[in-house]
Every structure is written in C-alpha cells, then in structure tokens.
C-alpha cells in the first residue's frame, strides 16, 4: 500500500537484526527522506500490515523515523562531497518534498542543481503548511544542510517569472523541473463564503508556521482561534492539522465536518 513503493519487509528485517545502516540504505532506495515520512505519512503500510488483522500492526512509521534518527545522530552517514559532475545544470523550481527529492536524485547522478523557492525558507509544505508539532523544522533544516554540503544550491525569495525570467532560466540551465505544487485550494461556493472569519486551511497553517519561526502578524492580518468557536470543514490530514493548531491557540471549541463515516471511539 506504500505510494512510494518502500520495501517494508526487507528494511524491517534489517532493523530487527540491528543493521540500521542497511535498513536506511534500503529505505532510501525508494524514499529520499524517511525522516519526513516517518513523522507525517498516514502510514497506509500499517493499515495493510498482515498483523492488522488482529489490530496489532507493526509500528512501521515509528520504525522508519527511528532508523533515520539513528543514522543521523550516530553519524552513520556523511555528505558525499566528491560527486563526479557531468557538466549539466538543472533548475528545480519549488522546494517542497517533490522538488527536494528531484534535486537530491539529480545531484547524486552528477548534475549541478539549483533549487529556486519564492518563499523566505526552503521546504514548501514541509516548512509552510505542516504544523511544527507534527514536523519540527529542525528536522527539515538538517536535511537541507546535508543536501547543501553535497553541492545543491538553494535560492530563496525568488519568484520565477518576476525576480528571474523563464527565458533566463532556460538560457542558464540545460533542463528545468517544475515542482511548484498546485497552490489552488478547493473552494466552497456557498452563501456566506465571503464573510469575515472564513479562511482556507493553508492561510491559517502557513501563518502559524511563520509565527512559531518568530514572525509577527498584527491586527486584522493575524488569524487566531483563541477564545473562538472554530469549525473545520474536512477530515483529512490538513483538517487534523487545523484542529491541532486551533486547540493550541486556545480555541473555545472545535467542531469538524467530515464526509466520511465517523470513526469508532
């Protein structure tokens, strides 16, 4: 059930035998950033684990995160600073998980990669979207630093088409990867949608990410759930992120509307 095709039985076996480095090597064959997915993936693997028949699936996601943390904290991996270059340059536009994975793979194949990001920090939804309580940004920074040491260049506050023209990009690079994400939220065309106090999830979540990072939003620019009755429409990962953020901001109450059946208590 793994969307990226992780070889769960194989790397779980390596972990069971305390071959953490071997488990990490198997993990990164299909997934560049197990330290992210080990924290935020909905773990479809656990839902399809054969032991889930008895409601006791293997804790695959936690094991994945544990492997990644051990290889970093015990210095089992080091940046490869002697990658043989092939003379080709690639621009990756967008620094979310897709852009980072693309940059990482191309860099290891010898391409000179520059990642362009319109926001002030690298990470896309990893940085601005997923709450800090779910993904500590130090984990993101650690990986970015690792990739930079391996030769990838990162350029923030750069909107392609405005700060740099697309023609300039095509002139300077041999290939371009577009990894900007859709960034078009799904709207509800219902009466009252245009009233004050109705926000898209990412408006709410991105601002909170910036506040945790030290940013300030004053007056009407600040979206706060403190002391308010909050309604979250949608029950997926993003909806749960909004519930968790609203609770942490001190919401008076939080109600969630979900199209799927109510889960068991």
mmCIF file of C-alpha atoms in Angstrom:
data_model
loop_
_atom_site.group_PDB
_atom_site.id
_atom_site.type_symbol
_atom_site.label_atom_id
_atom_site.label_comp_id
_atom_site.label_asym_id
_atom_site.label_seq_id
_atom_site.Cartn_x
_atom_site.Cartn_y
_atom_site.Cartn_z
ATOM 1 C CA UNK A 1 0.000 0.000 0.000
ATOM 2 C CA UNK A 2 3.014 2.343 0.079
ATOM 3 C CA UNK A 3 2.684 5.075 -2.584
ATOM 4 C CA UNK A 4 6.478 5.315 -2.953
ATOM 5 C CA UNK A 5 7.000 1.558 -3.027
ATOM 6 C CA UNK A 6 9.002 1.206 0.177
ATOM 7 C CA UNK A 7 10.310 -2.321 0.764
ATOM 8 C CA UNK A 8 8.858 -2.656 4.245
ATOM 9 C CA UNK A 9 9.548 -6.360 4.909
ATOM 10 C CA UNK A 10 13.171 -6.042 3.789
ATOM 11 C CA UNK A 11 14.158 -2.978 5.813
ATOM 12 C CA UNK A 12 12.128 -4.100 8.824
ATOM 13 C CA UNK A 13 14.178 -7.299 8.767
ATOM 14 C CA UNK A 14 17.408 -5.270 8.645
ATOM 15 C CA UNK A 15 16.218 -3.221 11.635
ATOM 16 C CA UNK A 16 15.217 -6.375 13.531
ATOM 17 C CA UNK A 17 18.794 -7.611 13.073
ATOM 18 C CA UNK A 18 20.122 -4.221 14.267
ATOM 19 C CA UNK A 19 21.586 -3.440 10.846
ATOM 20 C CA UNK A 20 20.372 0.163 10.983
ATOM 21 C CA UNK A 21 22.671 1.381 8.225
ATOM 22 C CA UNK A 22 21.487 -1.439 5.948
ATOM 23 C CA UNK A 23 17.870 -0.620 6.771
ATOM 24 C CA UNK A 24 18.482 3.041 5.897
ATOM 25 C CA UNK A 25 20.114 2.074 2.602
ATOM 26 C CA UNK A 26 17.057 0.016 1.660
ATOM 27 C CA UNK A 27 14.711 2.801 2.754
ATOM 28 C CA UNK A 28 16.432 5.460 0.659
ATOM 29 C CA UNK A 29 16.278 3.325 -2.484
ATOM 30 C CA UNK A 30 12.621 4.314 -2.750
ATOM 31 C CA UNK A 31 12.306 7.288 -0.385
ATOM 32 C CA UNK A 32 14.836 10.114 -0.142
ATOM 33 C CA UNK A 33 13.591 11.497 3.168
ATOM 34 C CA UNK A 34 12.458 8.815 5.653
ATOM 35 C CA UNK A 35 12.825 11.312 8.492
ATOM 36 C CA UNK A 36 9.884 13.252 6.994
ATOM 37 C CA UNK A 37 7.621 10.358 6.070
ATOM 38 C CA UNK A 38 8.373 8.604 9.365
ATOM 39 C CA UNK A 39 6.689 11.569 11.039
ATOM 40 C CA UNK A 40 3.922 12.735 8.708
ATOM 41 C CA UNK A 41 2.935 9.867 6.393
ATOM 42 C CA UNK A 42 -0.560 8.459 7.148
ATOM 43 C CA UNK A 43 1.102 5.018 7.278
ATOM 44 C CA UNK A 44 -1.012 3.101 4.768
ATOM 45 C CA UNK A 45 1.505 0.288 5.273
ATOM 46 C CA UNK A 46 0.246 -0.218 8.824
ATOM 47 C CA UNK A 47 -3.354 -0.380 7.606
ATOM 48 C CA UNK A 48 -2.389 -3.189 5.217
ATOM 49 C CA UNK A 49 0.032 -4.962 7.571
ATOM 50 C CA UNK A 50 -0.944 -8.638 7.924
ATOM 51 C CA UNK A 51 -0.918 -8.230 11.718
ATOM 52 C CA UNK A 52 -3.565 -5.515 11.418
ATOM 53 C CA UNK A 53 -5.999 -8.404 11.037
ATOM 54 C CA UNK A 54 -5.515 -8.776 14.797
ATOM 55 C CA UNK A 55 -5.448 -4.970 15.306
ATOM 56 C CA UNK A 56 -1.749 -5.021 16.174
ATOM 57 C CA UNK A 57 0.139 -3.875 13.067
ATOM 58 C CA UNK A 58 3.900 -3.408 13.149
ATOM 59 C CA UNK A 59 4.783 0.212 14.058
ATOM 60 C CA UNK A 60 6.299 0.724 10.616
ATOM 61 C CA UNK A 61 6.168 4.521 10.597
ATOM 62 C CA UNK A 62 7.837 4.865 14.006
ATOM 63 C CA UNK A 63 10.478 2.347 12.956
ATOM 64 C CA UNK A 64 11.143 4.373 9.819
ATOM 65 C CA UNK A 65 11.657 7.573 11.819
ATOM 66 C CA UNK A 66 13.837 5.726 14.335
ATOM 67 C CA UNK A 67 16.118 4.429 11.568
ATOM 68 C CA UNK A 68 16.548 7.923 10.113
ATOM 69 C CA UNK A 69 17.248 9.461 13.515
ATOM 70 C CA UNK A 70 19.861 6.846 14.404
ATOM 71 C CA UNK A 71 21.828 7.238 11.178
ATOM 72 C CA UNK A 72 21.968 10.993 11.737
ATOM 73 C CA UNK A 73 22.616 11.082 15.489
ATOM 74 C CA UNK A 74 25.149 8.229 15.372
ATOM 75 C CA UNK A 75 26.909 9.693 12.295
ATOM 76 C CA UNK A 76 26.339 6.609 10.166
ATOM 77 C CA UNK A 77 26.003 8.762 7.044
ATOM 78 C CA UNK A 78 28.084 11.675 5.809
ATOM 79 C CA UNK A 79 27.534 14.087 2.911
ATOM 80 C CA UNK A 80 29.131 12.926 -0.325
ATOM 81 C CA UNK A 81 31.352 15.872 -1.237
ATOM 82 C CA UNK A 82 33.153 14.142 -4.118
ATOM 83 C CA UNK A 83 30.280 13.560 -6.563
ATOM 84 C CA UNK A 84 31.617 13.364 -10.114
ATOM 85 C CA UNK A 85 29.937 16.098 -12.172
ATOM 86 C CA UNK A 86 28.666 15.548 -15.729
ATOM 87 C CA UNK A 87 28.750 19.200 -16.828
ATOM 88 C CA UNK A 88 24.964 19.596 -16.977
ATOM 89 C CA UNK A 89 22.938 22.097 -14.934
ATOM 90 C CA UNK A 90 19.328 21.678 -13.798
ATOM 91 C CA UNK A 91 16.973 24.228 -12.243
ATOM 92 C CA UNK A 92 14.353 22.905 -9.834
ATOM 93 C CA UNK A 93 11.546 25.405 -9.285
ATOM 94 C CA UNK A 94 9.875 24.745 -5.961
ATOM 95 C CA UNK A 95 11.466 23.366 -2.787
ATOM 96 C CA UNK A 96 8.708 21.145 -1.433
ATOM 97 C CA UNK A 97 9.240 17.400 -0.987
ATOM 98 C CA UNK A 98 8.903 16.717 -4.727
ATOM 99 C CA UNK A 99 11.417 19.400 -5.685
ATOM 100 C CA UNK A 100 13.835 18.323 -2.969
ATOM 101 C CA UNK A 101 13.616 14.660 -3.986
ATOM 102 C CA UNK A 102 14.199 15.579 -7.634
ATOM 103 C CA UNK A 103 17.168 17.766 -6.694
ATOM 104 C CA UNK A 104 18.636 15.078 -4.464
ATOM 105 C CA UNK A 105 18.470 12.348 -7.106
ATOM 106 C CA UNK A 106 19.820 14.525 -9.913
ATOM 107 C CA UNK A 107 22.653 15.755 -7.708
ATOM 108 C CA UNK A 108 23.722 12.184 -6.942
ATOM 109 C CA UNK A 109 23.759 11.484 -10.691
ATOM 110 C CA UNK A 110 26.249 14.293 -11.227
ATOM 111 C CA UNK A 111 24.081 17.232 -12.282
ATOM 112 C CA UNK A 112 24.667 20.708 -10.842
ATOM 113 C CA UNK A 113 21.324 21.539 -9.249
ATOM 114 C CA UNK A 114 19.930 24.886 -8.160
ATOM 115 C CA UNK A 115 16.615 24.932 -6.276
ATOM 116 C CA UNK A 116 14.551 28.130 -6.555
ATOM 117 C CA UNK A 117 11.991 28.989 -3.875
ATOM 118 C CA UNK A 118 9.650 32.007 -3.826
ATOM 119 C CA UNK A 119 9.272 31.987 -0.019
ATOM 120 C CA UNK A 120 11.831 33.053 2.565
ATOM 121 C CA UNK A 121 12.772 29.494 3.563
ATOM 122 C CA UNK A 122 13.255 26.130 1.861
ATOM 123 C CA UNK A 123 10.777 23.283 2.319
ATOM 124 C CA UNK A 124 7.459 24.073 0.643
ATOM 125 C CA UNK A 125 4.624 22.470 2.616
ATOM 126 C CA UNK A 126 7.198 20.856 4.895
ATOM 127 C CA UNK A 127 8.050 24.374 6.047
ATOM 128 C CA UNK A 128 4.805 26.252 5.489
ATOM 129 C CA UNK A 129 1.792 24.007 5.919
ATOM 130 C CA UNK A 130 2.639 21.092 8.189
ATOM 131 C CA UNK A 131 2.478 22.257 11.818
ATOM 132 C CA UNK A 132 5.651 22.295 13.903
ATOM 133 C CA UNK A 133 4.069 19.926 16.423
ATOM 134 C CA UNK A 134 3.901 17.316 13.668
ATOM 135 C CA UNK A 135 7.192 18.089 11.897
ATOM 136 C CA UNK A 136 9.823 20.019 13.819
ATOM 137 C CA UNK A 137 11.551 22.345 11.349
ATOM 138 C CA UNK A 138 14.976 21.426 12.757
ATOM 139 C CA UNK A 139 14.461 18.071 11.008
ATOM 140 C CA UNK A 140 13.906 19.910 7.712
ATOM 141 C CA UNK A 141 16.900 22.204 8.277
ATOM 142 C CA UNK A 142 19.146 19.231 8.986
ATOM 143 C CA UNK A 143 18.297 17.654 5.635
ATOM 144 C CA UNK A 144 18.660 20.953 3.739
ATOM 145 C CA UNK A 145 22.101 21.473 5.290
ATOM 146 C CA UNK A 146 23.057 17.913 4.325
ATOM 147 C CA UNK A 147 21.982 18.469 0.714
ATOM 148 C CA UNK A 148 23.815 21.814 0.563
ATOM 149 C CA UNK A 149 27.009 20.106 1.739
ATOM 150 C CA UNK A 150 26.569 17.653 -1.130
ATOM 151 C CA UNK A 151 26.587 20.552 -3.588
ATOM 152 C CA UNK A 152 22.958 21.564 -4.140
ATOM 153 C CA UNK A 153 22.396 25.319 -4.325
ATOM 154 C CA UNK A 154 19.295 26.880 -2.767
ATOM 155 C CA UNK A 155 17.947 30.298 -3.722
ATOM 156 C CA UNK A 156 15.055 31.723 -1.661
ATOM 157 C CA UNK A 157 12.859 34.790 -2.158
ATOM 158 C CA UNK A 158 12.974 34.152 -5.903
ATOM 159 C CA UNK A 159 9.731 34.029 -7.874
ATOM 160 C CA UNK A 160 10.338 32.719 -11.381
ATOM 161 C CA UNK A 161 8.647 34.997 -13.903
ATOM 162 C CA UNK A 162 9.134 38.035 -11.670
ATOM 163 C CA UNK A 163 12.538 38.018 -9.974
ATOM 164 C CA UNK A 164 14.064 35.877 -12.727
ATOM 165 C CA UNK A 165 12.530 35.436 -16.168
ATOM 166 C CA UNK A 166 11.829 31.982 -17.525
ATOM 167 C CA UNK A 167 13.908 32.814 -20.600
ATOM 168 C CA UNK A 168 16.900 33.472 -18.340
ATOM 169 C CA UNK A 169 16.351 30.131 -16.621
ATOM 170 C CA UNK A 170 16.182 28.313 -19.961
ATOM 171 C CA UNK A 171 19.360 30.088 -21.083
ATOM 172 C CA UNK A 172 21.366 29.245 -17.956
ATOM 173 C CA UNK A 173 20.224 25.657 -17.396
ATOM 174 C CA UNK A 174 20.154 22.511 -19.515
ATOM 175 C CA UNK A 175 16.876 21.313 -18.008
ATOM 176 C CA UNK A 176 14.116 22.596 -15.723
ATOM 177 C CA UNK A 177 11.897 20.736 -13.263
ATOM 178 C CA UNK A 178 8.633 22.428 -12.301
ATOM 179 C CA UNK A 179 7.732 21.369 -8.759
ATOM 180 C CA UNK A 180 5.657 24.308 -7.522
ATOM 181 C CA UNK A 181 2.606 22.374 -6.406
ATOM 182 C CA UNK A 182 -0.933 23.353 -7.372
ATOM 183 C CA UNK A 183 -1.460 26.041 -4.699
ATOM 184 C CA UNK A 184 -5.099 26.353 -5.765
ATOM 185 C CA UNK A 185 -7.279 25.499 -2.756
ATOM 186 C CA UNK A 186 -10.622 23.796 -3.200
ATOM 187 C CA UNK A 187 -13.288 26.421 -2.547
ATOM 188 C CA UNK A 188 -16.898 26.103 -1.438
ATOM 189 C CA UNK A 189 -19.304 28.217 -3.479
ATOM 190 C CA UNK A 190 -21.909 28.569 -0.741
ATOM 191 C CA UNK A 191 -23.787 31.547 0.756
ATOM 192 C CA UNK A 192 -21.659 33.286 3.373
ATOM 193 C CA UNK A 193 -18.351 32.114 1.947
ATOM 194 C CA UNK A 194 -17.199 35.725 1.555
ATOM 195 C CA UNK A 195 -17.907 36.697 5.150
ATOM 196 C CA UNK A 196 -15.194 37.646 7.616
ATOM 197 C CA UNK A 197 -13.558 34.811 9.519
ATOM 198 C CA UNK A 198 -13.630 32.172 6.761
ATOM 199 C CA UNK A 199 -10.168 31.029 5.692
ATOM 200 C CA UNK A 200 -8.523 28.359 3.599
ATOM 201 C CA UNK A 201 -6.569 25.866 5.689
ATOM 202 C CA UNK A 202 -3.165 26.915 4.394
ATOM 203 C CA UNK A 203 -3.830 30.586 5.141
ATOM 204 C CA UNK A 204 -4.238 29.532 8.760
ATOM 205 C CA UNK A 205 -1.456 26.941 8.889
ATOM 206 C CA UNK A 206 1.207 28.885 6.980
ATOM 207 C CA UNK A 207 0.772 31.907 9.217
ATOM 208 C CA UNK A 208 1.147 29.764 12.337
ATOM 209 C CA UNK A 209 4.361 28.247 10.919
ATOM 210 C CA UNK A 210 5.758 31.737 10.465
ATOM 211 C CA UNK A 211 4.674 32.808 13.960
ATOM 212 C CA UNK A 212 6.428 29.798 15.506
ATOM 213 C CA UNK A 213 9.521 30.754 13.485
ATOM 214 C CA UNK A 214 9.451 34.236 15.034
ATOM 215 C CA UNK A 215 7.256 36.167 12.596
ATOM 216 C CA UNK A 216 4.696 38.743 13.728
ATOM 217 C CA UNK A 217 1.218 39.413 12.363
ATOM 218 C CA UNK A 218 -0.628 42.367 13.818
ATOM 219 C CA UNK A 219 -4.244 43.488 13.835
ATOM 220 C CA UNK A 220 -6.566 42.031 11.223
ATOM 221 C CA UNK A 221 -3.685 40.259 9.492
ATOM 222 C CA UNK A 222 -3.422 37.779 12.353
ATOM 223 C CA UNK A 223 -5.627 34.681 12.160
ATOM 224 C CA UNK A 224 -6.195 33.429 15.688
ATOM 225 C CA UNK A 225 -8.566 30.807 17.070
ATOM 226 C CA UNK A 226 -8.085 31.954 20.662
ATOM 227 C CA UNK A 227 -11.395 32.091 22.529
ATOM 228 C CA UNK A 228 -13.381 31.300 19.380
ATOM 229 C CA UNK A 229 -15.739 28.538 18.303
ATOM 230 C CA UNK A 230 -13.938 27.014 15.338
ATOM 231 C CA UNK A 231 -15.432 24.963 12.515
ATOM 232 C CA UNK A 232 -13.079 22.860 10.388
ATOM 233 C CA UNK A 233 -14.540 21.579 7.100
ATOM 234 C CA UNK A 234 -12.634 18.478 6.008
ATOM 235 C CA UNK A 235 -11.346 15.483 7.935
ATOM 236 C CA UNK A 236 -8.073 14.584 6.254
ATOM 237 C CA UNK A 237 -4.511 15.335 7.346
ATOM 238 C CA UNK A 238 -4.918 19.051 6.675
ATOM 239 C CA UNK A 239 -8.144 19.162 8.654
ATOM 240 C CA UNK A 240 -6.496 17.449 11.604
ATOM 241 C CA UNK A 241 -3.633 19.944 11.386
ATOM 242 C CA UNK A 242 -6.172 22.767 11.663
ATOM 243 C CA UNK A 243 -7.832 21.077 14.661
ATOM 244 C CA UNK A 244 -4.486 20.680 16.425
ATOM 245 C CA UNK A 245 -3.449 24.256 15.676
ATOM 246 C CA UNK A 246 -6.791 25.707 16.802
ATOM 247 C CA UNK A 247 -6.560 23.770 20.089
ATOM 248 C CA UNK A 248 -3.029 25.005 20.675
ATOM 249 C CA UNK A 249 -4.097 28.589 20.023
ATOM 250 C CA UNK A 250 -6.735 28.255 22.745
ATOM 251 C CA UNK A 251 -9.969 27.818 20.803
ATOM 252 C CA UNK A 252 -13.146 27.803 22.897
ATOM 253 C CA UNK A 253 -14.426 24.821 20.903
ATOM 254 C CA UNK A 254 -13.526 22.953 17.736
ATOM 255 C CA UNK A 255 -16.085 21.198 15.506
ATOM 256 C CA UNK A 256 -15.079 19.181 12.463
ATOM 257 C CA UNK A 257 -17.291 18.286 9.496
ATOM 258 C CA UNK A 258 -16.201 15.202 7.571
ATOM 259 C CA UNK A 259 -17.797 13.471 4.573
ATOM 260 C CA UNK A 260 -16.605 10.011 5.684
ATOM 261 C CA UNK A 261 -18.292 7.900 8.394
ATOM 262 C CA UNK A 262 -17.412 8.722 11.997
ATOM 263 C CA UNK A 263 -14.518 6.567 13.240
ATOM 264 C CA UNK A 264 -15.040 4.376 16.290
ATOM 265 C CA UNK A 265 -14.454 5.878 19.739
#
